Short mmCIF file of C-alpha atoms in Angstrom, two decimals:
data_model
loop_
_atom_site.label_atom_id
_atom_site.label_comp_id
_atom_site.label_asym_id
_atom_site.label_seq_id
_atom_site.Cartn_x
_atom_site.Cartn_y
_atom_site.Cartn_z
CA MET F 1 34.77 -67.16 101.82
CA ALA F 2 31.84 -65.08 101.43
CA ARG F 3 34.11 -62.31 100.19
CA ALA F 4 35.74 -64.60 97.56
CA GLN F 5 32.07 -65.49 96.36
CA SER F 6 31.17 -61.88 96.09
CA THR F 7 34.08 -61.25 93.88
CA ASP F 8 33.10 -64.48 91.90
CA VAL F 9 29.83 -62.91 91.49
CA GLU F 10 31.35 -59.58 90.57
CA ARG F 11 33.57 -60.87 87.90
CA SER F 12 30.63 -62.81 86.25
CA LEU F 13 28.35 -59.84 86.45
CA GLY F 14 31.27 -57.43 84.69
CA ARG F 15 31.76 -59.94 81.98
CA ARG F 16 28.04 -60.10 81.08
CA MET F 17 27.65 -56.29 81.22
CA ARG F 18 30.85 -56.24 78.92
CA GLY F 19 29.16 -58.86 76.67
CA ALA F 20 25.86 -56.87 76.88
CA ALA F 21 27.73 -53.67 75.97
CA GLY F 22 29.62 -55.23 72.99
CA LEU F 23 26.28 -56.73 71.77
CA ALA F 24 24.59 -53.42 72.01
CA ALA F 25 27.43 -51.83 69.91
CA LEU F 26 27.39 -54.44 67.41
CA ALA F 27 23.55 -53.86 66.90
CA GLY F 28 24.07 -50.04 66.97
CA LEU F 29 26.37 -50.42 64.21
CA ALA F 30 24.14 -52.91 62.45
CA TRP F 31 21.44 -50.54 62.84
CA VAL F 32 23.52 -47.42 61.43
CA ALA F 33 24.67 -49.62 58.56
CA ARG F 34 21.71 -51.17 57.68
CA ASP F 35 21.07 -48.67 54.60
CA VAL F 36 24.64 -49.31 53.44
CA PRO F 37 23.87 -52.04 50.76
CA ALA F 38 20.93 -50.18 49.21
CA ALA F 39 23.20 -46.61 49.25
CA LEU F 40 25.28 -48.51 46.81
CA GLY F 41 22.65 -48.59 44.04
CA GLY F 42 21.83 -50.88 41.63
CA ARG F 43 23.54 -52.57 38.56
CA LEU F 44 22.76 -52.53 34.79
CA SER F 45 20.65 -55.35 33.79
CA GLY F 46 17.90 -56.02 31.23
CA ALA F 47 16.63 -53.25 28.91
CA ARG F 48 18.78 -50.64 30.36
CA ALA F 49 22.02 -52.89 30.34
CA GLU F 50 21.32 -53.70 26.29
CA ARG F 51 20.69 -49.69 25.74
CA ALA F 52 23.87 -48.87 27.51
CA ALA F 53 25.64 -51.21 25.32
CA ARG F 54 24.42 -49.21 22.40
CA SER F 55 25.75 -46.37 23.47
CA PRO F 56 28.90 -44.55 21.60
CA GLN F 57 30.19 -44.15 25.41
CA PHE F 58 30.30 -47.88 26.11
CA ARG F 59 32.51 -50.28 25.47
CA GLU F 60 34.13 -53.58 26.81
CA GLY F 61 31.56 -53.14 29.70
CA THR F 62 31.91 -49.82 31.05
CA PHE F 63 31.41 -45.88 30.03
CA HIS F 64 34.29 -44.12 28.72
CA ASN F 65 35.06 -40.32 28.19
CA GLN F 66 35.95 -38.88 24.64
CA ALA F 67 39.54 -38.80 25.48
CA GLY F 68 41.80 -40.96 27.55
CA THR F 69 41.68 -39.88 31.23
CA ARG F 70 43.35 -41.14 34.50
CA THR F 71 41.77 -40.91 37.85
CA MET F 72 44.70 -40.49 39.58
CA VAL F 73 48.28 -39.45 38.31
CA ALA F 74 51.12 -40.30 40.33
CA GLU F 75 53.51 -37.77 41.58
CA PRO F 76 57.04 -38.63 42.44
CA GLY F 77 57.94 -37.72 46.26
CA ARG F 78 54.18 -36.77 47.17
CA ASN F 79 52.38 -38.90 49.65
CA LEU F 80 48.64 -37.81 49.48
CA VAL F 81 47.79 -39.87 52.65
CA ARG F 82 50.47 -38.14 54.85
CA GLU F 83 49.41 -35.00 53.08
CA LEU F 84 46.00 -35.37 54.07
CA ILE F 85 46.66 -36.38 57.43
CA PHE F 86 49.71 -33.52 58.27
CA GLY F 87 49.18 -31.13 55.68
CA LYS F 88 49.19 -27.36 56.42
CA GLN F 89 46.23 -26.71 54.15
CA LYS F 90 42.90 -24.52 56.00
CA ARG F 91 40.51 -27.16 54.61
CA ARG F 92 37.65 -25.92 56.85
CA PRO F 93 36.03 -22.47 57.41
CA THR F 94 37.01 -20.94 61.01
CA ALA F 95 33.62 -19.64 61.40
CA PRO F 96 30.31 -20.71 60.41
CA VAL F 97 29.43 -20.27 56.85
CA PRO F 98 26.69 -17.56 56.23
CA LEU F 99 23.17 -18.77 55.07
CA LEU F 100 20.45 -16.93 53.36
CA ARG F 101 16.68 -17.89 53.05
CA SER F 102 15.69 -16.70 49.48
CA SER F 103 13.15 -14.15 49.21
CA ALA F 104 10.82 -14.09 46.53
CA PRO F 105 12.39 -13.31 42.94
CA HIS F 106 12.65 -10.04 42.00
CA THR F 107 11.48 -11.01 38.04
CA VAL F 108 7.56 -10.50 37.81
CA ASP F 109 7.60 -11.86 33.61
CA THR F 110 7.82 -15.32 33.85
CA ALA F 111 8.62 -15.30 29.92
CA ASP F 112 12.13 -13.64 31.04
CA GLU F 113 12.76 -15.07 34.66
CA LEU F 114 15.95 -16.51 34.90
CA ASN F 115 17.32 -16.97 38.84
CA ILE F 116 19.72 -19.08 40.36
CA VAL F 117 19.45 -20.47 43.92
CA TRP F 118 22.86 -22.16 45.31
CA TYR F 119 22.07 -24.30 48.32
CA GLY F 120 25.79 -25.59 48.49
CA HIS F 121 28.33 -27.89 46.81
CA ALA F 122 26.69 -28.86 43.62
CA SER F 123 22.95 -28.45 44.76
CA THR F 124 21.34 -25.82 43.20
CA LEU F 125 17.32 -24.75 41.87
CA ILE F 126 17.28 -23.08 38.54
CA GLU F 127 13.88 -20.80 38.00
CA ILE F 128 13.69 -20.39 34.44
CA GLU F 129 10.47 -18.67 32.79
CA GLY F 130 8.11 -19.92 35.79
CA ARG F 131 9.65 -23.48 36.17
CA ARG F 132 12.00 -24.91 38.54
CA VAL F 133 14.49 -27.42 38.16
CA LEU F 134 16.74 -28.90 40.94
CA LEU F 135 20.44 -29.88 40.20
CA ASP F 136 22.24 -32.83 42.27
CA PRO F 137 20.21 -32.63 45.32
CA VAL F 138 22.24 -33.72 48.58
CA TRP F 139 20.53 -32.85 51.70
CA SER F 140 22.45 -35.61 53.91
CA GLU F 141 24.83 -34.88 56.78
CA ARG F 142 27.60 -36.72 54.93
CA CYS F 143 28.20 -37.57 51.49
CA SER F 144 28.69 -41.34 51.89
CA PRO F 145 27.07 -44.68 51.75
CA SER F 146 27.23 -44.46 55.37
CA GLY F 147 26.07 -41.97 58.54
CA LEU F 148 29.02 -42.89 60.37
CA VAL F 149 31.96 -42.02 58.05
CA GLY F 150 32.74 -40.11 54.91
CA PRO F 151 32.85 -36.39 54.44
CA ARG F 152 30.70 -34.43 56.70
CA ARG F 153 28.82 -31.15 55.60
CA LEU F 154 30.89 -27.99 56.85
CA HIS F 155 27.26 -26.03 56.79
CA GLU F 156 23.77 -26.93 57.22
CA PRO F 157 21.17 -26.89 54.06
CA PRO F 158 19.79 -23.03 53.81
CA VAL F 159 16.51 -25.06 53.82
CA ARG F 160 14.64 -27.96 54.35
CA LEU F 161 13.66 -30.40 51.59
CA ASP F 162 10.12 -30.17 52.64
CA GLU F 163 10.69 -26.26 51.86
CA LEU F 164 11.61 -26.76 48.45
CA PRO F 165 8.93 -25.26 46.07
CA PRO F 166 7.32 -27.70 43.68
CA LEU F 167 9.62 -28.86 41.02
CA ASP F 168 9.39 -29.41 37.22
CA ALA F 169 12.66 -31.46 36.79
CA ILE F 170 15.22 -33.00 38.80
CA LEU F 171 18.58 -33.51 37.29
CA ILE F 172 21.50 -36.09 38.23
CA SER F 173 25.03 -35.29 36.72
CA HIS F 174 26.70 -38.73 37.82
CA ASP F 175 26.45 -41.34 40.61
CA HIS F 176 28.99 -40.19 42.86
CA TYR F 177 27.76 -39.73 46.71
CA ASP F 178 27.96 -36.11 46.56
CA HIS F 179 25.87 -35.87 43.54
CA LEU F 180 23.38 -38.49 44.17
CA ASP F 181 22.17 -39.14 47.78
CA MET F 182 19.68 -42.10 48.48
CA PRO F 183 17.96 -40.44 51.59
CA THR F 184 17.33 -37.45 49.44
CA VAL F 185 16.09 -39.12 46.58
CA ARG F 186 13.86 -40.99 48.64
CA ALA F 187 12.48 -37.72 50.43
CA LEU F 188 12.06 -35.94 47.04
CA LEU F 189 10.01 -39.09 45.68
CA ALA F 190 7.81 -38.61 48.65
CA GLY F 191 7.64 -34.98 48.66
CA GLN F 192 7.80 -34.04 44.89
CA SER F 193 6.07 -35.41 41.64
CA ALA F 194 8.89 -34.19 39.21
CA PRO F 195 10.67 -36.81 37.14
CA PHE F 196 14.44 -37.44 37.65
CA LEU F 197 16.74 -37.17 34.35
CA VAL F 198 19.74 -39.05 34.77
CA PRO F 199 22.72 -40.19 32.51
CA LEU F 200 22.51 -43.70 31.15
CA GLY F 201 22.68 -46.20 33.90
CA VAL F 202 21.85 -44.03 37.02
CA GLY F 203 18.33 -45.12 36.78
CA ALA F 204 19.40 -48.65 38.06
CA HIS F 205 19.99 -46.92 41.48
CA LEU F 206 16.63 -45.12 41.58
CA ASP F 207 14.93 -48.36 40.52
CA ARG F 208 16.28 -49.92 43.81
CA TRP F 209 15.47 -47.00 45.74
CA GLY F 210 11.93 -47.29 44.61
CA VAL F 211 11.48 -44.59 42.24
CA PRO F 212 8.94 -45.73 39.72
CA ALA F 213 9.77 -46.05 36.33
CA GLU F 214 7.46 -43.37 34.77
CA ARG F 215 9.67 -40.75 36.97
CA ILE F 216 12.85 -41.73 35.70
CA ILE F 217 14.23 -40.25 32.10
CA GLU F 218 17.79 -41.79 31.17
CA LEU F 219 19.81 -40.07 28.54
CA ASP F 220 22.93 -40.49 26.61
CA TRP F 221 24.97 -37.45 25.71
CA SER F 222 23.50 -35.35 23.04
CA GLU F 223 19.85 -36.59 23.67
CA SER F 224 17.29 -34.39 24.96
CA HIS F 225 13.90 -34.23 26.71
CA ARG F 226 11.01 -32.11 26.93
CA VAL F 227 9.02 -31.26 30.13
CA ALA F 228 7.10 -28.38 31.38
CA GLY F 229 8.28 -26.58 28.25
CA LEU F 230 11.84 -26.85 28.65
CA GLU F 231 14.34 -28.52 26.67
CA ILE F 232 16.88 -30.42 28.68
CA THR F 233 19.74 -31.75 26.91
CA ALA F 234 22.37 -34.09 28.46
CA THR F 235 25.78 -33.29 27.25
CA ALA F 236 29.63 -34.56 27.31
CA ALA F 237 31.55 -34.28 30.39
CA GLN F 238 34.99 -35.59 31.62
CA HIS F 239 34.63 -37.48 34.80
CA PHE F 240 34.02 -41.00 35.93
CA SER F 241 31.53 -42.93 38.03
CA GLY F 242 30.88 -45.44 40.95
CA ARG F 243 29.54 -46.17 44.21
CA GLY F 244 31.36 -49.28 45.17
CA LEU F 245 33.93 -51.24 43.91
CA ARG F 246 33.08 -51.23 40.21
CA ARG F 247 33.97 -48.09 38.04
CA ASP F 248 32.40 -46.48 35.03
CA GLY F 249 29.40 -48.68 35.17
CA THR F 250 26.90 -45.52 34.58
CA LEU F 251 27.22 -42.76 32.52
CA TRP F 252 28.12 -38.95 33.96
CA SER F 253 27.22 -35.80 32.01
CA SER F 254 26.77 -32.21 31.66
CA TRP F 255 23.34 -30.50 31.25
CA VAL F 256 21.65 -27.71 29.22
CA VAL F 257 18.53 -26.47 30.23
CA ALA F 258 17.12 -24.37 27.64
CA GLY F 259 13.75 -22.77 27.75
CA ALA F 260 12.12 -20.46 25.00
CA ARG F 261 13.99 -17.44 25.51
CA ARG F 262 16.53 -18.32 28.52
CA LYS F 263 19.52 -20.82 28.71
CA VAL F 264 21.80 -22.52 31.27
CA PHE F 265 24.60 -24.90 31.19
CA TYR F 266 25.57 -26.99 34.48
CA THR F 267 29.06 -28.47 33.95
CA GLY F 268 28.55 -31.59 36.66
CA ASP F 269 32.13 -32.44 37.40
CA SER F 270 34.39 -32.68 34.72
CA GLY F 271 37.90 -31.69 33.53
CA TYR F 272 38.77 -29.31 31.11
CA PHE F 273 38.05 -30.63 27.67
CA ASP F 274 37.61 -29.40 24.14
CA GLY F 275 33.69 -30.49 24.52
CA TYR F 276 33.17 -27.49 26.15
CA ALA F 277 33.71 -25.28 22.77
CA ALA F 278 31.53 -27.93 20.86
CA ILE F 279 28.62 -27.57 23.35
CA GLY F 280 29.10 -23.89 23.03
CA ALA F 281 28.77 -23.88 19.31
CA GLU F 282 25.61 -26.14 19.36
CA HIS F 283 24.08 -24.77 22.43
CA GLY F 284 25.11 -21.16 23.18
CA PRO F 285 25.20 -18.72 24.20
CA PHE F 286 24.19 -19.28 27.48
CA ASP F 287 22.73 -16.76 30.03
CA VAL F 288 24.33 -18.41 32.75
CA THR F 289 27.05 -21.18 33.28
CA LEU F 290 27.27 -23.10 36.68
CA MET F 291 30.60 -24.29 36.85
CA GLN F 292 32.29 -26.76 38.95
CA ILE F 293 35.57 -24.86 40.82
CA GLY F 294 36.36 -26.86 43.99
CA ALA F 295 37.63 -30.32 45.06
CA TYR F 296 40.72 -30.27 42.15
CA ASP F 297 44.37 -31.48 42.74
CA ARG F 298 47.41 -31.73 40.47
CA ALA F 299 47.09 -35.64 41.22
CA TRP F 300 43.72 -35.88 39.18
CA PRO F 301 43.81 -32.91 36.80
CA THR F 302 41.89 -34.47 34.07
CA ILE F 303 38.55 -35.20 35.64
CA HIS F 304 38.35 -32.05 38.05
CA MET F 305 38.97 -28.48 36.60
CA PHE F 306 41.02 -25.80 38.46
CA PRO F 307 39.46 -22.55 38.68
CA GLU F 308 41.11 -20.85 35.93
CA GLU F 309 40.33 -23.68 33.63
CA ALA F 310 36.88 -23.31 34.84
CA VAL F 311 36.94 -19.69 33.20
CA ASP F 312 38.25 -21.18 29.95
CA ALA F 313 35.58 -23.53 30.02
CA HIS F 314 32.83 -20.66 30.67
CA LEU F 315 34.47 -18.51 27.74
CA ASP F 316 34.61 -21.68 25.23
CA LEU F 317 30.81 -22.26 26.05
CA ARG F 318 29.96 -18.50 25.23
CA GLY F 319 28.66 -17.85 28.61
CA GLY F 320 27.23 -14.72 30.32
CA LEU F 321 27.20 -14.79 34.16
CA PHE F 322 29.70 -17.37 35.65
CA VAL F 323 28.08 -18.86 39.04
CA PRO F 324 30.60 -21.23 40.80
CA VAL F 325 29.51 -24.40 42.64
CA HIS F 326 31.21 -27.52 43.93
CA TRP F 327 32.65 -25.91 46.70
CA ALA F 328 32.30 -24.57 50.48
CA THR F 329 30.02 -27.46 51.52
CA PHE F 330 32.04 -30.86 51.88
CA ASN F 331 35.63 -31.29 52.27
CA LEU F 332 36.81 -33.33 49.26
CA ALA F 333 40.33 -32.23 48.30
CA LEU F 334 43.62 -31.10 49.62
CA HIS F 335 43.39 -27.26 49.11
CA ASP F 336 42.41 -24.25 51.34
CA TRP F 337 38.68 -24.07 51.80
CA SER F 338 38.40 -20.81 50.14
CA GLU F 339 41.22 -21.14 47.79
CA PRO F 340 38.80 -22.15 44.43
CA VAL F 341 36.60 -19.12 44.76
CA ASP F 342 39.78 -16.60 45.60
CA ARG F 343 41.28 -17.99 42.32
CA LEU F 344 38.34 -17.78 40.40
CA TRP F 345 37.57 -14.48 41.62
CA ALA F 346 41.28 -13.15 40.48
CA GLU F 347 40.91 -14.75 37.52
CA ALA F 348 37.41 -13.44 36.52
CA LYS F 349 38.62 -10.19 37.04
CA ALA F 350 41.86 -10.66 34.85
CA ARG F 351 39.60 -11.82 31.99
CA ASP F 352 36.66 -9.61 32.70
CA VAL F 353 33.95 -12.51 33.25
CA ARG F 354 30.54 -11.41 35.01
CA LEU F 355 30.89 -13.11 38.22
CA ALA F 356 28.27 -13.82 40.85
CA VAL F 357 29.32 -15.66 44.30
CA PRO F 358 26.00 -16.42 46.32
CA ARG F 359 26.23 -17.61 49.85
CA PRO F 360 24.09 -21.03 50.39
CA GLY F 361 21.01 -20.18 49.96
CA GLU F 362 20.76 -16.68 48.29
CA ARG F 363 18.97 -16.32 44.85
CA VAL F 364 20.62 -14.48 42.23
CA VAL F 365 18.96 -12.80 39.66
CA VAL F 366 20.66 -13.35 36.75
CA ASP F 367 20.11 -10.15 35.05
CA GLU F 368 20.80 -8.30 38.29
CA PRO F 369 23.22 -10.10 39.75
CA PRO F 370 24.90 -9.10 43.42
CA ALA F 371 28.31 -7.43 43.04
CA VAL F 372 31.09 -9.81 44.25
CA ASP F 373 31.93 -8.80 48.07
CA GLY F 374 34.33 -11.59 49.00
CA TRP F 375 31.75 -12.75 52.00
CA TRP F 376 33.66 -16.04 52.29
CA GLN F 377 37.21 -14.46 53.32
CA SER F 378 35.63 -13.27 56.73
CA VAL F 379 35.20 -16.90 57.43
CA ALA F 380 38.19 -18.75 55.82
#
């Protein structure tokens, strides 16, 4: 009888422990997921929605590209899910990606200063004529609304956010998670005083995250804003937007950053289109272009450029030095990790395009760029 009672007690205790463990697991998931609703961002409303409705890019409730595009093109006989799981591509580096901590700029005369510091993926610092502009900062471990799932970083940020110098402007190209990151925005809100320049509608996300209205500047394509002596212009791109189930509720853009003497172009995310020639004619030539080269696939050919198309766009833009971005940091496509920059290097040599391929954190002095040394090949 005593043994039976003991067994009953043990079973009861086991059920309670399993129940407690289950509750703890649910509580843990709830804790991790607590920021997901906020990370999805805001929605257009009020004056912001009224302004969006006046945009030439906005019709029937959403933003549109200049030409018709499709975010996914079906290919008979190809199964992207099977390829993602069982594909033979080497989509991660085999060794740690080398990181550098930038030394002081070589340029002394701030009137001519132009340096680029690439931190990984699209996150880049422009040092131009004594001013600093940060592009698409993402410092989180994952580009996702959740800390549990989503593409994870393949290398650490080369510097902490609190190690960034004082910024004059922060530019966002569009609202996808690998370009607009809520924890990073909140950290920059607390640690910097620079305004956020964003395409139309993206300010709704920043509003929800606590960014004050006076630090949000929303621009349509071809609109400009002066900050710290720089003329910053939102220019066209061919892409899409969305952080949840709704698509294209905010605009996407490329950017022109112009000082008195130096000029930079940044693609954001975009497929190749004839708008690059128009931008080059109106705003070029550019001392340096920051060009998206990764995360392409023939299943979405109109919204991300292949490396060879990025060279076409660079030439259309009348670019000087080509610095590739949007590769190396997150695994977002089915190609090999090093394929984008391998293809780019071959195309740049074939077409006599000046190229710099920095390690994450490395400063590129645009007038004295380092020779391309193939550093990525040793870790591919």
